[in-house]
CSV table of C-alpha atoms in Angstrom, one decimal:
chain,number,residue,atom,x,y,z
A,1,MET,CA,43.6,42.5,87.8
A,2,ARG,CA,43.0,39.5,86.1
A,3,THR,CA,40.9,39.2,83.0
A,4,ALA,CA,39.1,36.0,82.4
A,5,LEU,CA,39.9,34.4,79.1
A,6,LYS,CA,37.1,32.6,77.5
A,7,SER,CA,38.2,29.3,76.0
A,8,ARG,CA,36.3,27.7,73.1
A,9,ARG,CA,37.8,24.3,73.4
A,10,GLY,CA,34.5,22.4,73.6
A,11,ALA,CA,31.3,22.3,71.6
A,12,THR,CA,27.9,23.4,72.6
A,13,LEU,CA,25.0,21.1,73.0
A,14,ALA,CA,23.3,22.5,69.9
A,15,GLU,CA,26.4,21.7,67.7
A,16,VAL,CA,26.6,18.2,69.0
A,17,MET,CA,22.9,17.6,68.3
A,18,VAL,CA,23.1,18.9,64.7
A,19,SER,CA,26.1,16.7,64.1
A,20,LEU,CA,24.3,13.6,65.4
A,21,ALA,CA,21.2,14.4,63.3
A,22,LEU,CA,23.4,14.6,60.1
A,23,VAL,CA,25.2,11.4,60.9
A,24,ALA,CA,21.9,9.6,61.6
A,25,THR,CA,20.4,10.9,58.3
A,26,MET,CA,23.5,9.6,56.4
A,27,ILE,CA,23.3,6.2,58.1
A,28,THR,CA,19.6,5.9,57.3
A,29,MET,CA,20.2,6.7,53.6
A,30,THR,CA,23.0,4.2,53.3
A,31,VAL,CA,21.0,1.4,55.0
A,32,SER,CA,17.9,2.0,52.9
A,33,PHE,CA,19.9,2.2,49.7
A,34,THR,CA,21.7,-1.1,50.5
A,35,VAL,CA,18.3,-2.8,51.2
A,36,LEU,CA,16.9,-1.5,48.0
A,37,ILE,CA,19.8,-2.7,45.9
A,38,THR,CA,19.7,-6.2,47.6
A,39,GLU,CA,16.0,-6.6,46.8
A,40,ARG,CA,16.5,-5.6,43.2
A,41,THR,CA,19.4,-8.0,42.9
A,42,LYS,CA,17.3,-10.9,44.1
A,43,VAL,CA,14.5,-10.1,41.7
A,44,ASN,CA,16.8,-9.7,38.8
A,45,ALA,CA,18.5,-13.1,39.6
A,46,ALA,CA,15.1,-14.8,39.7
A,47,ASN,CA,14.1,-13.2,36.4
A,48,ASP,CA,17.4,-14.3,34.8
A,49,ALA,CA,16.8,-17.9,36.0
A,50,LEU,CA,13.3,-17.8,34.4
A,51,ARG,CA,14.7,-16.5,31.1
A,52,GLN,CA,17.5,-19.0,31.0
A,53,ASP,CA,15.0,-21.9,31.6
A,54,CYS,CA,12.8,-20.6,28.8
A,55,GLN,CA,15.8,-20.3,26.5
A,56,LYS,CA,16.9,-23.9,27.3
A,57,ILE,CA,13.4,-25.2,26.5
A,58,GLU,CA,13.4,-23.2,23.2
A,59,ALA,CA,16.8,-24.5,22.2
A,60,GLY,CA,16.0,-28.1,23.1
A,61,ALA,CA,12.7,-28.1,21.2
A,62,GLU,CA,14.2,-26.4,18.1
A,63,GLY,CA,17.1,-28.9,18.1
A,64,TRP,CA,14.8,-31.9,18.4
A,65,LEU,CA,12.5,-30.7,15.6
A,66,ASN,CA,15.4,-29.9,13.3
A,67,ALA,CA,17.0,-33.3,13.9
A,68,ILE,CA,13.6,-35.1,13.4
A,69,LEU,CA,12.5,-33.3,10.3
A,70,ALA,CA,15.9,-33.9,8.6
A,71,GLU,CA,14.7,-37.5,8.1
A,72,ASP,CA,12.8,-38.3,4.9
A,73,GLY,CA,9.0,-38.6,5.2
A,74,ALA,CA,8.8,-36.9,8.6
A,75,ALA,CA,5.4,-35.4,9.4
A,76,LEU,CA,4.6,-33.3,12.4
A,77,GLN,CA,1.3,-34.4,14.0
A,78,ALA,CA,-1.1,-32.2,15.9
A,79,PRO,CA,-1.0,-33.0,19.6
A,80,ASP,CA,-4.0,-34.7,21.2
A,81,PRO,CA,-5.7,-32.1,23.5
A,82,SER,CA,-5.6,-34.5,26.4
A,83,THR,CA,-1.8,-34.8,26.0
A,84,SER,CA,-0.9,-31.3,24.9
A,85,ASN,CA,2.4,-31.6,26.9
A,86,GLU,CA,3.8,-33.7,24.1
A,87,VAL,CA,4.2,-33.5,20.3
A,88,THR,CA,4.7,-36.4,17.9
A,89,VAL,CA,6.4,-36.8,14.6
A,90,LYS,CA,5.7,-39.7,12.4
A,91,ILE,CA,8.4,-41.2,10.2
A,92,ASN,CA,7.5,-44.3,8.2
A,93,GLU,CA,5.0,-45.6,10.8
A,94,ALA,CA,7.5,-44.9,13.7
A,95,LEU,CA,6.5,-42.2,16.2
A,96,TYR,CA,9.0,-39.9,17.9
A,97,THR,CA,7.8,-37.7,20.7
A,98,LEU,CA,8.9,-34.5,22.5
A,99,LYS,CA,7.4,-34.1,25.9
A,100,PHE,CA,7.7,-32.3,29.2
A,101,SER,CA,7.6,-34.2,32.4
A,102,TYR,CA,9.2,-33.9,35.8
A,103,ASN,CA,10.9,-30.6,35.0
A,104,SER,CA,12.6,-32.0,31.9
A,105,LEU,CA,12.0,-31.8,28.2
A,106,ILE,CA,12.7,-35.2,26.7
A,107,GLY,CA,12.8,-35.9,23.0
A,108,THR,CA,13.5,-39.2,21.2
A,109,LEU,CA,15.4,-39.3,18.0
A,110,PRO,CA,15.4,-41.8,15.1
A,111,ASP,CA,19.0,-42.9,15.8
A,112,GLY,CA,18.0,-44.0,19.3
A,113,ARG,CA,19.5,-41.0,21.2
A,114,GLN,CA,17.5,-38.7,23.5
A,115,ILE,CA,17.5,-35.0,23.8
A,116,THR,CA,17.1,-34.1,27.5
A,117,VAL,CA,16.8,-30.5,28.9
A,118,HIS,CA,16.5,-30.1,32.6
A,119,THR,CA,14.9,-27.0,34.1
A,120,GLU,CA,14.5,-25.6,37.6
A,121,ARG,CA,11.5,-23.2,37.4
A,122,VAL,CA,9.4,-24.5,34.4
A,123,GLN,CA,6.1,-26.0,35.6
A,124,SER,CA,4.7,-27.0,32.2
A,125,VAL,CA,5.2,-26.9,28.5
A,126,THR,CA,2.3,-27.4,26.1
A,127,PHE,CA,2.5,-27.7,22.3
A,128,GLU,CA,0.3,-26.6,19.5
A,129,VAL,CA,0.7,-27.3,15.8
A,130,MET,CA,-0.7,-24.9,13.2
A,131,GLU,CA,-0.8,-25.8,9.5
A,132,ASN,CA,-2.0,-24.1,6.4
A,133,ALA,CA,-5.0,-25.4,4.4
A,134,ASP,CA,-3.1,-27.7,2.1
A,135,LYS,CA,-0.9,-28.9,5.0
A,136,SER,CA,2.3,-28.0,3.2
A,137,ASP,CA,3.7,-25.8,6.0
A,138,GLN,CA,3.5,-26.2,9.7
A,139,LEU,CA,4.4,-24.2,12.8
A,140,LEU,CA,5.1,-25.5,16.2
A,141,PHE,CA,4.0,-23.3,19.1
A,142,CYS,CA,5.4,-24.0,22.6
A,143,HIS,CA,3.8,-22.4,25.7
A,144,VAL,CA,6.2,-22.5,28.7
A,145,LEU,CA,4.7,-21.7,32.1
A,146,CYS,CA,7.3,-21.0,34.8
A,147,ALA,CA,6.9,-20.7,38.6
A,148,ASP,CA,5.7,-17.3,39.8
A,149,GLN,CA,4.5,-16.4,36.4
A,150,GLU,CA,0.9,-15.8,35.4
A,151,THR,CA,1.1,-15.8,31.6
A,152,PRO,CA,3.2,-18.4,29.7
A,153,TYR,CA,6.2,-17.6,27.5
A,154,THR,CA,5.3,-18.6,24.0
A,155,PHE,CA,7.6,-19.2,21.1
A,156,CYS,CA,7.2,-20.5,17.6
A,157,ILE,CA,9.4,-22.9,15.6
A,158,ASN,CA,9.1,-22.9,11.9
A,159,PRO,CA,10.8,-26.0,10.6
A,160,ARG,CA,11.2,-24.5,7.1
A,161,VAL,CA,13.4,-21.6,8.3
A,162,GLY,CA,17.0,-22.3,7.3
A,163,GLU,CA,16.1,-25.0,4.8
A,164,ARG,CA,18.4,-25.4,1.9
A,165,GLY,CA,17.1,-24.2,-1.4
A,166,GLY,CA,17.3,-25.9,-4.8
A,167,ALA,CA,16.1,-29.2,-6.0
């Protein structure tokens, strides 16, 4: 008599289906994670570009103001509301301006040089001068509006900060 030996060399249909379901679940998780990371990376890169443009504008405005106010008799003038995209400093009847136009912040200096800061995402820069009652201290507020941004980034420059003491 011969006894039939049962061989378990293959897999049942149920085992194959369970394996396929596990592999499909792992592939779906991997693809969704990759898509999520890619989208976050793009958003972070755009936010970094906005921040860098705002920092460029801030550094350029502060450098211009420090260079201008180092001259004797320099007085910061409040911007005209119709041209709030520029600010003017008067030094002995000569006017020196800092303005934003065509994606660039451009400032003229008393020695004839220009400070130019190019940006990619900045749409507009407006200026506002605040002074105390006796006009002995002034603050320059800059409002930077970037693309894809609802509220402007605002920073303040105090020309007296870092001034040397003594007479």
